[in-house]
PDB file of C-alpha atoms in Angstrom:
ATOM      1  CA  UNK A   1     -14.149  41.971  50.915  1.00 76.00           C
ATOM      2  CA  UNK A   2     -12.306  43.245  47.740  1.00 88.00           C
ATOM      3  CA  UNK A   3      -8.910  41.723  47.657  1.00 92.00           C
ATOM      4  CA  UNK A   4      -9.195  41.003  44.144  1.00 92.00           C
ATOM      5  CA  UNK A   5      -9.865  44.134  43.073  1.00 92.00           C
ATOM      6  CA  UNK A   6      -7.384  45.496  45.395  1.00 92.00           C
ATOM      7  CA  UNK A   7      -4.976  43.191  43.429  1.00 93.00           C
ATOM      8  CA  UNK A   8      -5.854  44.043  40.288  1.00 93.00           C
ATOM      9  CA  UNK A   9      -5.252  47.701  40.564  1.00 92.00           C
ATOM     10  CA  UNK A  10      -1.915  46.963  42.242  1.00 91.00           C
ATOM     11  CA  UNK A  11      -3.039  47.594  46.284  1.00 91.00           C
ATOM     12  CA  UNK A  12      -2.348  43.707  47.316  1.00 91.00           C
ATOM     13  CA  UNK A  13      -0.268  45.118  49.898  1.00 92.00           C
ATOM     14  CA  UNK A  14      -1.608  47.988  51.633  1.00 92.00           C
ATOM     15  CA  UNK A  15      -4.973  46.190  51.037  1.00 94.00           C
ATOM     16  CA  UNK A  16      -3.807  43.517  53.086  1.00 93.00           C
ATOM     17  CA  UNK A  17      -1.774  45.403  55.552  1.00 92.00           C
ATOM     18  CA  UNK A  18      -3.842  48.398  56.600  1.00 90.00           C
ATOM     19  CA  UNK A  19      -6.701  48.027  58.336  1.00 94.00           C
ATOM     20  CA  UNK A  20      -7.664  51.488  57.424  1.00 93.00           C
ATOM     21  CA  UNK A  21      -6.693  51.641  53.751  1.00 93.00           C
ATOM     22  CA  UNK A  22      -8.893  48.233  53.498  1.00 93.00           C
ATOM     23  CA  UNK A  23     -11.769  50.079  55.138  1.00 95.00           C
ATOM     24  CA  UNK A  24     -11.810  52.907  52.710  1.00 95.00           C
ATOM     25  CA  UNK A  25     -10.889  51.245  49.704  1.00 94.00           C
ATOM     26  CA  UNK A  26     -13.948  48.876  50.477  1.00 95.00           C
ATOM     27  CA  UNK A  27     -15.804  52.024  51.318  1.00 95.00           C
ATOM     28  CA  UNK A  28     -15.421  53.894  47.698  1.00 96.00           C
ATOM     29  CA  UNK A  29     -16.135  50.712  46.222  1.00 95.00           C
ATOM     30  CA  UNK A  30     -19.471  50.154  47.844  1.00 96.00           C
ATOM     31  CA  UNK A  31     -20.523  53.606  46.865  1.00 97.00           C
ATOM     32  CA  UNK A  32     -19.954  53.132  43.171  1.00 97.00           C
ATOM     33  CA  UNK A  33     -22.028  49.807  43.709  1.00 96.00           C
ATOM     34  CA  UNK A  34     -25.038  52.106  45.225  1.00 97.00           C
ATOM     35  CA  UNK A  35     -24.724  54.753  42.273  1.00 97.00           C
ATOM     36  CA  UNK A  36     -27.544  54.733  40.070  1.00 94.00           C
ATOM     37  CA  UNK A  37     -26.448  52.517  36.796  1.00 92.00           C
ATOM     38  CA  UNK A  38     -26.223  55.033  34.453  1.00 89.00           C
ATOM     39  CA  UNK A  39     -23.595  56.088  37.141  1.00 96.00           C
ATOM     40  CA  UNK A  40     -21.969  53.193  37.853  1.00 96.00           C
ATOM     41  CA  UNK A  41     -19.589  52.290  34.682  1.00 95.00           C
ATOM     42  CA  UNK A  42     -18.271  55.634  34.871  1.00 96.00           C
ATOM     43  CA  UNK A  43     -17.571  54.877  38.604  1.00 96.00           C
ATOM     44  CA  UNK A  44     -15.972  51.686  38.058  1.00 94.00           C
ATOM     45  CA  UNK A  45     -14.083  52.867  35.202  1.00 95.00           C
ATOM     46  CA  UNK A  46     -11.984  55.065  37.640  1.00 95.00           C
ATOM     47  CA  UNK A  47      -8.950  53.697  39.713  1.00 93.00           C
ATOM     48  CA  UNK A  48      -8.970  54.044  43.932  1.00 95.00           C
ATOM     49  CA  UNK A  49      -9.712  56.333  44.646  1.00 95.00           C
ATOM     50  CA  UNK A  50     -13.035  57.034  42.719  1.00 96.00           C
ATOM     51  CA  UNK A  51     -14.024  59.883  44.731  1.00 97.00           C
ATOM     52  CA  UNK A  52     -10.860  62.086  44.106  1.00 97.00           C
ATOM     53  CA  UNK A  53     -10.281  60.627  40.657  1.00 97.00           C
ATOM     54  CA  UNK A  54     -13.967  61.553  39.933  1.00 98.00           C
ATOM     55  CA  UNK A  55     -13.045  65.200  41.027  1.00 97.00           C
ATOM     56  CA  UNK A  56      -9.559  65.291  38.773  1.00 97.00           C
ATOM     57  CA  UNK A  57     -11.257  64.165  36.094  1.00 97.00           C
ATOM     58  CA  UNK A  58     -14.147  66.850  36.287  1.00 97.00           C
ATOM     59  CA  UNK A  59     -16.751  64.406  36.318  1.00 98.00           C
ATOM     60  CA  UNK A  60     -19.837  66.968  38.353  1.00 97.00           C
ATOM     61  CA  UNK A  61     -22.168  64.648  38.723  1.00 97.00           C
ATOM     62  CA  UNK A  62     -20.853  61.378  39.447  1.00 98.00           C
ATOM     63  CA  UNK A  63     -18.544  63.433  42.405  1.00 98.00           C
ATOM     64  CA  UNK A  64     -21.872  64.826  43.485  1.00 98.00           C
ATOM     65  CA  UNK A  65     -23.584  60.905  43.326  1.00 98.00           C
ATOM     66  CA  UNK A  66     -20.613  59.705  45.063  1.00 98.00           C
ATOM     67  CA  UNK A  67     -20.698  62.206  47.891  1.00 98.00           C
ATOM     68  CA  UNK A  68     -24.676  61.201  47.975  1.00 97.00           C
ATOM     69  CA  UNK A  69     -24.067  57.915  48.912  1.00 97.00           C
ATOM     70  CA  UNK A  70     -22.537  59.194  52.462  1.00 96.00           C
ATOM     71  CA  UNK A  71     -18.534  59.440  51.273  1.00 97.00           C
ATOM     72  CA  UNK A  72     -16.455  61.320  53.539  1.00 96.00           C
ATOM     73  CA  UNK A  73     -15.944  64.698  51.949  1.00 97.00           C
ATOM     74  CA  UNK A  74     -12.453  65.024  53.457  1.00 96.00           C
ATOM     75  CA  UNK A  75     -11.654  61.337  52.795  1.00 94.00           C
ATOM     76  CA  UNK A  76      -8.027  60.483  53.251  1.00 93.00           C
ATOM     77  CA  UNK A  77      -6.583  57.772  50.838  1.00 91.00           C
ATOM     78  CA  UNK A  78      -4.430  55.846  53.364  1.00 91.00           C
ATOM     79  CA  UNK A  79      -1.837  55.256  50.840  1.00 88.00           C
ATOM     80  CA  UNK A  80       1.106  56.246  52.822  1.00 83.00           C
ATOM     81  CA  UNK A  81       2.452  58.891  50.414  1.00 85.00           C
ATOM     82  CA  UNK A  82       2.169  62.358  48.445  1.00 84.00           C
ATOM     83  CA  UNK A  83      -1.456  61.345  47.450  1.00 88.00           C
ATOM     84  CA  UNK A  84      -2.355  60.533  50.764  1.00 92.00           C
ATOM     85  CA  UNK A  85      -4.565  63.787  50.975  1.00 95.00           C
ATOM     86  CA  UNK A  86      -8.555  64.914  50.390  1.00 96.00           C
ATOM     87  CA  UNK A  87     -10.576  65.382  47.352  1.00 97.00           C
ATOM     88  CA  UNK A  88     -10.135  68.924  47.620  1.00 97.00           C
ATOM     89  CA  UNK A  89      -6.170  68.537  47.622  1.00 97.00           C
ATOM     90  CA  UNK A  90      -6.486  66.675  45.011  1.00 97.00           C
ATOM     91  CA  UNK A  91      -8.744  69.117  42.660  1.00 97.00           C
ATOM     92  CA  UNK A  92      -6.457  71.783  44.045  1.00 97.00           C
ATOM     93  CA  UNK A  93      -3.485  70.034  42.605  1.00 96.00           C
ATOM     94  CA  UNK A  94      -4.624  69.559  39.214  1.00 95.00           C
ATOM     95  CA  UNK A  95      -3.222  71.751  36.515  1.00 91.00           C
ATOM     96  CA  UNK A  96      -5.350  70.532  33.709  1.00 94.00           C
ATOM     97  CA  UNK A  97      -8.923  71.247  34.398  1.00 96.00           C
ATOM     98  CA  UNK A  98     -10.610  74.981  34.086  1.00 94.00           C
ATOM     99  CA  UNK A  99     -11.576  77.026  37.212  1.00 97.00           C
ATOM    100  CA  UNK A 100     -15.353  76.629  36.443  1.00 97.00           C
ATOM    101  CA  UNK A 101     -15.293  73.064  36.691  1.00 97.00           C
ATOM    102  CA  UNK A 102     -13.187  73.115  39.732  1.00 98.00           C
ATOM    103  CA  UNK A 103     -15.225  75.540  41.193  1.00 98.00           C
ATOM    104  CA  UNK A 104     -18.321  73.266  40.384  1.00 98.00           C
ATOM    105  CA  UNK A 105     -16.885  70.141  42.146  1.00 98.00           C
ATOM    106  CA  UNK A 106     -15.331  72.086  45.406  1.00 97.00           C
ATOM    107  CA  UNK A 107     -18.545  73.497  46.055  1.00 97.00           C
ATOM    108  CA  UNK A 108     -20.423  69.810  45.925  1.00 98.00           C
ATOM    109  CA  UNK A 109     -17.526  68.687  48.491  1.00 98.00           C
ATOM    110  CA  UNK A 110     -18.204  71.959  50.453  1.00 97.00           C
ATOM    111  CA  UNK A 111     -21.576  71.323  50.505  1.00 96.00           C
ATOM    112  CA  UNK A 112     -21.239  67.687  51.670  1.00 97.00           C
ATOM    113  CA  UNK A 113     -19.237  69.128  54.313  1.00 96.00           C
ATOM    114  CA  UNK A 114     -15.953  69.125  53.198  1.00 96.00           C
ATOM    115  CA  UNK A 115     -13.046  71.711  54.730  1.00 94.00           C
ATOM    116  CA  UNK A 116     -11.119  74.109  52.818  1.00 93.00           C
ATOM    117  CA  UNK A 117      -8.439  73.702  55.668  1.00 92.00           C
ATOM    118  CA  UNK A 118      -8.430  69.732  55.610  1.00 93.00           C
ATOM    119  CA  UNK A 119      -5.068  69.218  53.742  1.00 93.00           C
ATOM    120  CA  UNK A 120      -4.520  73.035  52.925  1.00 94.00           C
ATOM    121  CA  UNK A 121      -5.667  72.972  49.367  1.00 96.00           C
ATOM    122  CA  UNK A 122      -5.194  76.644  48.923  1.00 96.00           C
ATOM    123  CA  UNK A 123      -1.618  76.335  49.583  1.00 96.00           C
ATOM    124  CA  UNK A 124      -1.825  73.192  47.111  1.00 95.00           C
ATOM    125  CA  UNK A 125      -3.266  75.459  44.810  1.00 96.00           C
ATOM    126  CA  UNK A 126      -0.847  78.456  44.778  1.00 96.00           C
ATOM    127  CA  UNK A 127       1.991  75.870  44.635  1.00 95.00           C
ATOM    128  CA  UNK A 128      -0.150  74.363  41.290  1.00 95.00           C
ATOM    129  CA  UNK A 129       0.113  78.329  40.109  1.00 95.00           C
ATOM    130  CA  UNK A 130      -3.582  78.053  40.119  1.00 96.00           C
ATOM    131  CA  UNK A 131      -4.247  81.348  42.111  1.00 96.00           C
ATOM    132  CA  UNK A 132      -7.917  81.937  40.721  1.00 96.00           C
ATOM    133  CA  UNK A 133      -8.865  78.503  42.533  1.00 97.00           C
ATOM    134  CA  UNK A 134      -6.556  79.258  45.386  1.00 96.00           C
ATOM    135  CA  UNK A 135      -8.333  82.827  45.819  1.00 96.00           C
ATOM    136  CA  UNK A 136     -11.536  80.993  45.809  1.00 96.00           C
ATOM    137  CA  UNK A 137     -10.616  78.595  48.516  1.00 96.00           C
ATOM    138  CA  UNK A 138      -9.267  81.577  50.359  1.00 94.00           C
ATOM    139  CA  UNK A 139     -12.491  82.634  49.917  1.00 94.00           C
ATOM    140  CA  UNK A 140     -14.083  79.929  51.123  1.00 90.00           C
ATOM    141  CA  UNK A 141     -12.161  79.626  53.933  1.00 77.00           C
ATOM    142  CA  UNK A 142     -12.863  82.584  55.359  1.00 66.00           C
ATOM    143  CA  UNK A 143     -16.657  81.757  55.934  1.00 58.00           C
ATOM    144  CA  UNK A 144     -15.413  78.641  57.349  1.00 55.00           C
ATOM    145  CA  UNK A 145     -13.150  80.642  60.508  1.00 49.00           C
ATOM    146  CA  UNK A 146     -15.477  81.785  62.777  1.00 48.00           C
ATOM    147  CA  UNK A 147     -15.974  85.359  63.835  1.00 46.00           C
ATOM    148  CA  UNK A 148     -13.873  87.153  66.716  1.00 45.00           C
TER     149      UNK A 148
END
């Protein structure tokens, strides 16, 4: 459905050769399309995936459109390496963005259902030497486990 963009961003292969990369690549691509147009050059401005590059980025609202349009909060990329992981993984990760904004964006992929153990981005975190975020995950995580 999007080979050419596929190619274009350099995904030829796995585009053609996974049925489940091509599913979610299409997927993220659809849901820029349904973004509102103020929305949607922002969207298409960002690489595969949008979703977690929206949340890297610190882009609020357009991860919060995004996850409006019905993407998987715990979306995996199907790239077949280290990036291969959730939004949250990814947002846990980065280095260069401050704790309020990351703070901001996990809790609109917590709200859209996402899991703080899906990918263990608290561990992701610590390893970043981000503990405030990896505290809040922690945090997080421990509304998530259910009570003995």
């Amino acid at each position: 459905m999007h080979a050419d963009i596929a190619a274009a961003m350099g995904f030829d292969d796995l585009y053609s050769g996974s049925e489940a990369f091509r599913e979610r690549f299409d997927e993220m691509l659809d849901a820029v399309k349904a973004l509102p147009e103020a929305l949607q050059e922002r969207g298409r401005s960002l690489w595969y995936p949008q979703l977690h590059n929206a949340c890297v980025v610190g882009d609020v609202e357009l991860v919060t459109a995004l996850l409006a349009t019905g993407l998987d909060p715990d979306a995996y990329t199907y790239t077949d390496d280290d990036e291969d992981q959730p939004p949250l993984v990814w947002l846990a990760r980065d280095g260069e963005l401050d704790f309020e904004v990351k703070r901001q964006i996990a809790e609109a992929l917590l709200a859209a259902g996402a899991s703080v153990e899906e990918g263990e981005p608290e561990q992701e975190a610590r390893a970043a030497d981000d503990d405030d975020f990896a505290d809040y995950l922690g945090s997080k995580g421990q509304l998530e486990k259910p009570a003995r």
